[in-house]
């Protein structure tokens, strides 16, 4: 297996993290975003959307970080990562949608603005980040994992950008449940860390 990725991409990291948690053999293939390698014809043949990450497995290409999580859970994981019951599957899907929506437009966007010094006001992204973090905080009250009694791909999908939220000037101090949950993920066997950048509150 090959994972086409960039180390600063949280979307790439969630796929990298799950591959590592499943203890699978894979190769990381760097795609240089600054050189627009993700828009080159050979990469667009793998993913016409021109986005990272892309997983190559047995001649098949799976694009989109959450789709990769579902693929890996179904092909290589046990049912705990993506429950088979309607209620369990729906609970995980709810948080995959949050990862693609509120997390992407909240802490992920705030981080990108800071990391790449983009000329846009981060206030809206930071406010969005705190709104979703408050919901994650309340959802974790009295439980260790976000969607089930054990870790699922929902936890994997949410981890990367929440863990690096301070890089976008999003303070996690007010969210003790979230911080304890991050620590639980980091303690899982096979955990792969997400690169830290000295920007924002993490400087």
mmCIF file of C-alpha atoms in Angstrom:
data_model
loop_
_atom_site.group_PDB
_atom_site.id
_atom_site.type_symbol
_atom_site.label_atom_id
_atom_site.label_comp_id
_atom_site.label_asym_id
_atom_site.label_seq_id
_atom_site.Cartn_x
_atom_site.Cartn_y
_atom_site.Cartn_z
ATOM 1 C CA UNK A 1 0.000 0.000 0.000
ATOM 2 C CA UNK A 2 1.019 3.570 -0.648
ATOM 3 C CA UNK A 3 -0.380 6.701 0.958
ATOM 4 C CA UNK A 4 0.072 9.848 -1.109
ATOM 5 C CA UNK A 5 0.226 12.585 1.498
ATOM 6 C CA UNK A 6 1.727 15.799 2.807
ATOM 7 C CA UNK A 7 2.969 15.962 6.423
ATOM 8 C CA UNK A 8 1.207 19.277 7.163
ATOM 9 C CA UNK A 9 -2.160 17.996 5.963
ATOM 10 C CA UNK A 10 -4.502 16.888 8.722
ATOM 11 C CA UNK A 11 -6.569 15.027 6.147
ATOM 12 C CA UNK A 12 -3.435 13.076 5.229
ATOM 13 C CA UNK A 13 -2.627 12.500 8.870
ATOM 14 C CA UNK A 14 -5.957 10.898 9.718
ATOM 15 C CA UNK A 15 -5.326 8.287 6.998
ATOM 16 C CA UNK A 16 -1.708 7.842 8.154
ATOM 17 C CA UNK A 17 -2.878 7.486 11.757
ATOM 18 C CA UNK A 18 -5.411 4.774 10.957
ATOM 19 C CA UNK A 19 -2.952 2.807 8.827
ATOM 20 C CA UNK A 20 -0.583 2.886 11.805
ATOM 21 C CA UNK A 21 -3.256 1.933 14.339
ATOM 22 C CA UNK A 22 -4.130 -1.070 12.176
ATOM 23 C CA UNK A 23 -0.412 -1.935 12.046
ATOM 24 C CA UNK A 24 -0.483 -2.261 8.254
ATOM 25 C CA UNK A 25 2.540 -2.176 5.991
ATOM 26 C CA UNK A 26 2.478 0.942 3.831
ATOM 27 C CA UNK A 27 4.721 3.493 2.144
ATOM 28 C CA UNK A 28 4.333 7.236 2.524
ATOM 29 C CA UNK A 29 4.666 9.064 -0.797
ATOM 30 C CA UNK A 30 5.193 12.810 -0.443
ATOM 31 C CA UNK A 31 3.164 15.012 -2.793
ATOM 32 C CA UNK A 32 4.594 18.551 -2.807
ATOM 33 C CA UNK A 33 1.633 20.900 -2.519
ATOM 34 C CA UNK A 34 3.817 24.005 -2.857
ATOM 35 C CA UNK A 35 4.956 22.759 -6.268
ATOM 36 C CA UNK A 36 1.327 21.901 -7.169
ATOM 37 C CA UNK A 37 2.197 18.245 -7.664
ATOM 38 C CA UNK A 38 -1.399 17.443 -6.644
ATOM 39 C CA UNK A 39 -2.564 19.165 -9.854
ATOM 40 C CA UNK A 40 -0.142 17.308 -12.141
ATOM 41 C CA UNK A 41 -1.620 14.891 -14.705
ATOM 42 C CA UNK A 42 -0.116 11.782 -13.095
ATOM 43 C CA UNK A 43 -1.678 12.659 -9.744
ATOM 44 C CA UNK A 44 -5.027 13.660 -11.277
ATOM 45 C CA UNK A 45 -5.128 10.180 -12.792
ATOM 46 C CA UNK A 46 -5.197 8.880 -9.209
ATOM 47 C CA UNK A 47 -7.663 11.491 -7.927
ATOM 48 C CA UNK A 48 -9.389 13.813 -10.430
ATOM 49 C CA UNK A 49 -10.282 16.154 -7.553
ATOM 50 C CA UNK A 50 -6.581 16.930 -7.116
ATOM 51 C CA UNK A 51 -6.695 16.527 -3.352
ATOM 52 C CA UNK A 52 -4.776 14.624 -0.693
ATOM 53 C CA UNK A 53 -4.673 11.989 0.602
ATOM 54 C CA UNK A 54 -4.953 9.095 -1.836
ATOM 55 C CA UNK A 55 -4.478 5.463 -0.847
ATOM 56 C CA UNK A 56 -3.152 2.981 -3.391
ATOM 57 C CA UNK A 57 -3.942 -0.628 -2.550
ATOM 58 C CA UNK A 58 -3.630 -3.509 -4.970
ATOM 59 C CA UNK A 59 -3.907 -1.302 -8.023
ATOM 60 C CA UNK A 60 -6.983 0.513 -6.663
ATOM 61 C CA UNK A 61 -6.960 4.197 -5.716
ATOM 62 C CA UNK A 62 -9.119 5.435 -2.848
ATOM 63 C CA UNK A 63 -9.385 9.194 -2.464
ATOM 64 C CA UNK A 64 -10.823 11.343 0.357
ATOM 65 C CA UNK A 65 -9.584 10.902 3.904
ATOM 66 C CA UNK A 66 -12.897 9.752 5.385
ATOM 67 C CA UNK A 67 -13.478 7.358 2.485
ATOM 68 C CA UNK A 68 -10.012 5.908 3.155
ATOM 69 C CA UNK A 69 -10.944 5.381 6.816
ATOM 70 C CA UNK A 70 -14.112 3.516 5.795
ATOM 71 C CA UNK A 71 -12.206 1.418 3.257
ATOM 72 C CA UNK A 72 -9.487 0.446 5.714
ATOM 73 C CA UNK A 73 -12.002 -0.336 8.476
ATOM 74 C CA UNK A 74 -14.033 -2.557 6.161
ATOM 75 C CA UNK A 75 -11.074 -4.300 4.546
ATOM 76 C CA UNK A 76 -8.524 -4.580 7.354
ATOM 77 C CA UNK A 77 -10.128 -3.636 10.654
ATOM 78 C CA UNK A 78 -12.518 -5.421 12.971
ATOM 79 C CA UNK A 79 -16.111 -4.282 13.382
ATOM 80 C CA UNK A 80 -15.276 -2.113 16.397
ATOM 81 C CA UNK A 81 -13.784 0.574 14.129
ATOM 82 C CA UNK A 82 -16.981 0.889 12.077
ATOM 83 C CA UNK A 83 -19.910 -0.808 13.814
ATOM 84 C CA UNK A 84 -22.262 -2.960 11.750
ATOM 85 C CA UNK A 85 -25.458 -2.048 13.617
ATOM 86 C CA UNK A 86 -27.576 0.742 12.081
ATOM 87 C CA UNK A 87 -27.290 2.814 15.258
ATOM 88 C CA UNK A 88 -23.539 2.270 15.555
ATOM 89 C CA UNK A 89 -22.827 3.024 11.908
ATOM 90 C CA UNK A 90 -25.004 6.154 12.062
ATOM 91 C CA UNK A 91 -23.211 7.407 15.177
ATOM 92 C CA UNK A 92 -19.860 7.106 13.398
ATOM 93 C CA UNK A 93 -21.176 8.701 10.191
ATOM 94 C CA UNK A 94 -22.495 11.668 12.151
ATOM 95 C CA UNK A 95 -18.972 12.487 13.314
ATOM 96 C CA UNK A 96 -17.401 11.810 9.911
ATOM 97 C CA UNK A 97 -19.729 14.535 8.627
ATOM 98 C CA UNK A 98 -18.567 16.818 11.438
ATOM 99 C CA UNK A 99 -14.945 16.162 10.437
ATOM 100 C CA UNK A 100 -15.738 17.095 6.828
ATOM 101 C CA UNK A 101 -17.812 20.115 7.838
ATOM 102 C CA UNK A 102 -17.435 21.954 11.134
ATOM 103 C CA UNK A 103 -13.880 20.724 11.786
ATOM 104 C CA UNK A 104 -12.737 21.571 8.250
ATOM 105 C CA UNK A 105 -14.240 25.064 8.347
ATOM 106 C CA UNK A 106 -13.326 25.688 11.996
ATOM 107 C CA UNK A 107 -10.010 24.585 13.506
ATOM 108 C CA UNK A 108 -8.587 23.315 10.191
ATOM 109 C CA UNK A 109 -9.207 26.601 8.373
ATOM 110 C CA UNK A 110 -7.957 28.708 11.301
ATOM 111 C CA UNK A 111 -4.745 26.670 11.291
ATOM 112 C CA UNK A 112 -4.279 26.990 7.525
ATOM 113 C CA UNK A 113 -4.678 30.784 7.696
ATOM 114 C CA UNK A 114 -1.948 30.965 10.339
ATOM 115 C CA UNK A 115 0.347 28.296 8.946
ATOM 116 C CA UNK A 116 0.442 29.687 5.425
ATOM 117 C CA UNK A 117 -0.027 33.357 6.397
ATOM 118 C CA UNK A 118 -3.123 33.709 4.258
ATOM 119 C CA UNK A 119 -4.547 37.252 3.997
ATOM 120 C CA UNK A 120 -7.950 36.538 5.496
ATOM 121 C CA UNK A 121 -9.591 37.236 8.831
ATOM 122 C CA UNK A 122 -9.490 34.092 10.999
ATOM 123 C CA UNK A 123 -12.166 35.314 13.419
ATOM 124 C CA UNK A 124 -15.018 33.346 11.833
ATOM 125 C CA UNK A 125 -12.989 30.136 11.688
ATOM 126 C CA UNK A 126 -11.892 30.512 15.302
ATOM 127 C CA UNK A 127 -15.495 31.108 16.398
ATOM 128 C CA UNK A 128 -16.622 28.043 14.423
ATOM 129 C CA UNK A 129 -13.840 26.036 16.058
ATOM 130 C CA UNK A 130 -15.005 26.944 19.555
ATOM 131 C CA UNK A 131 -18.621 26.121 18.708
ATOM 132 C CA UNK A 132 -17.761 22.610 17.535
ATOM 133 C CA UNK A 133 -15.245 22.061 20.342
ATOM 134 C CA UNK A 134 -17.962 22.892 22.864
ATOM 135 C CA UNK A 135 -20.176 20.249 21.249
ATOM 136 C CA UNK A 136 -17.374 17.678 21.231
ATOM 137 C CA UNK A 137 -16.684 18.509 24.888
ATOM 138 C CA UNK A 138 -20.307 17.928 25.889
ATOM 139 C CA UNK A 139 -20.514 14.779 23.765
ATOM 140 C CA UNK A 140 -17.518 13.306 25.609
ATOM 141 C CA UNK A 141 -19.020 13.900 29.039
ATOM 142 C CA UNK A 142 -19.193 10.546 30.831
ATOM 143 C CA UNK A 143 -17.601 8.616 27.976
ATOM 144 C CA UNK A 144 -14.103 7.920 26.669
ATOM 145 C CA UNK A 145 -14.766 7.823 22.895
ATOM 146 C CA UNK A 146 -16.876 10.008 20.650
ATOM 147 C CA UNK A 147 -19.198 7.471 18.977
ATOM 148 C CA UNK A 148 -18.967 4.158 20.852
ATOM 149 C CA UNK A 149 -17.556 2.440 23.928
ATOM 150 C CA UNK A 150 -14.312 1.753 22.028
ATOM 151 C CA UNK A 151 -12.316 3.806 19.506
ATOM 152 C CA UNK A 152 -13.843 4.125 16.034
ATOM 153 C CA UNK A 153 -12.863 5.845 12.821
ATOM 154 C CA UNK A 154 -14.894 8.810 14.125
ATOM 155 C CA UNK A 155 -12.192 9.420 16.749
ATOM 156 C CA UNK A 156 -9.495 9.071 14.079
ATOM 157 C CA UNK A 157 -11.284 11.529 11.767
ATOM 158 C CA UNK A 158 -11.613 14.195 14.450
ATOM 159 C CA UNK A 159 -8.191 13.892 16.063
ATOM 160 C CA UNK A 160 -5.688 15.643 13.777
ATOM 161 C CA UNK A 161 -7.162 19.121 13.417
ATOM 162 C CA UNK A 162 -8.410 19.246 17.004
ATOM 163 C CA UNK A 163 -4.966 18.267 18.289
ATOM 164 C CA UNK A 164 -3.355 21.074 16.277
ATOM 165 C CA UNK A 165 -6.121 23.642 16.871
ATOM 166 C CA UNK A 166 -3.766 25.854 18.957
ATOM 167 C CA UNK A 167 -1.708 26.412 15.791
ATOM 168 C CA UNK A 168 -4.727 28.359 14.537
ATOM 169 C CA UNK A 169 -5.021 30.353 17.798
ATOM 170 C CA UNK A 170 -7.794 28.082 19.075
ATOM 171 C CA UNK A 171 -7.158 27.515 22.772
ATOM 172 C CA UNK A 172 -8.065 24.070 24.130
ATOM 173 C CA UNK A 173 -7.728 25.103 27.786
ATOM 174 C CA UNK A 174 -11.510 25.310 28.288
ATOM 175 C CA UNK A 175 -12.073 21.750 27.064
ATOM 176 C CA UNK A 176 -10.760 19.228 29.632
ATOM 177 C CA UNK A 177 -12.797 16.331 28.181
ATOM 178 C CA UNK A 178 -11.363 17.030 24.727
ATOM 179 C CA UNK A 179 -7.807 17.174 26.054
ATOM 180 C CA UNK A 180 -8.255 13.886 27.935
ATOM 181 C CA UNK A 181 -9.689 12.299 24.776
ATOM 182 C CA UNK A 182 -6.695 13.492 22.722
ATOM 183 C CA UNK A 183 -4.398 11.875 25.292
ATOM 184 C CA UNK A 184 -6.332 8.598 25.057
ATOM 185 C CA UNK A 185 -5.903 8.527 21.281
ATOM 186 C CA UNK A 186 -2.189 9.298 21.636
ATOM 187 C CA UNK A 187 -1.880 6.338 24.022
ATOM 188 C CA UNK A 188 -3.342 3.830 21.538
ATOM 189 C CA UNK A 189 -0.901 1.147 20.305
ATOM 190 C CA UNK A 190 0.467 2.137 16.920
ATOM 191 C CA UNK A 191 -0.313 5.844 17.310
ATOM 192 C CA UNK A 192 1.441 8.031 14.710
ATOM 193 C CA UNK A 193 1.935 11.686 15.736
ATOM 194 C CA UNK A 194 0.896 14.629 13.582
ATOM 195 C CA UNK A 195 3.703 17.082 12.879
ATOM 196 C CA UNK A 196 3.759 20.146 15.155
ATOM 197 C CA UNK A 197 4.287 23.635 13.749
ATOM 198 C CA UNK A 198 5.481 26.500 15.982
ATOM 199 C CA UNK A 199 2.723 28.972 15.042
ATOM 200 C CA UNK A 200 -0.213 30.576 16.817
ATOM 201 C CA UNK A 201 -0.639 29.457 20.423
ATOM 202 C CA UNK A 202 1.824 26.631 19.735
ATOM 203 C CA UNK A 203 4.666 29.052 18.928
#
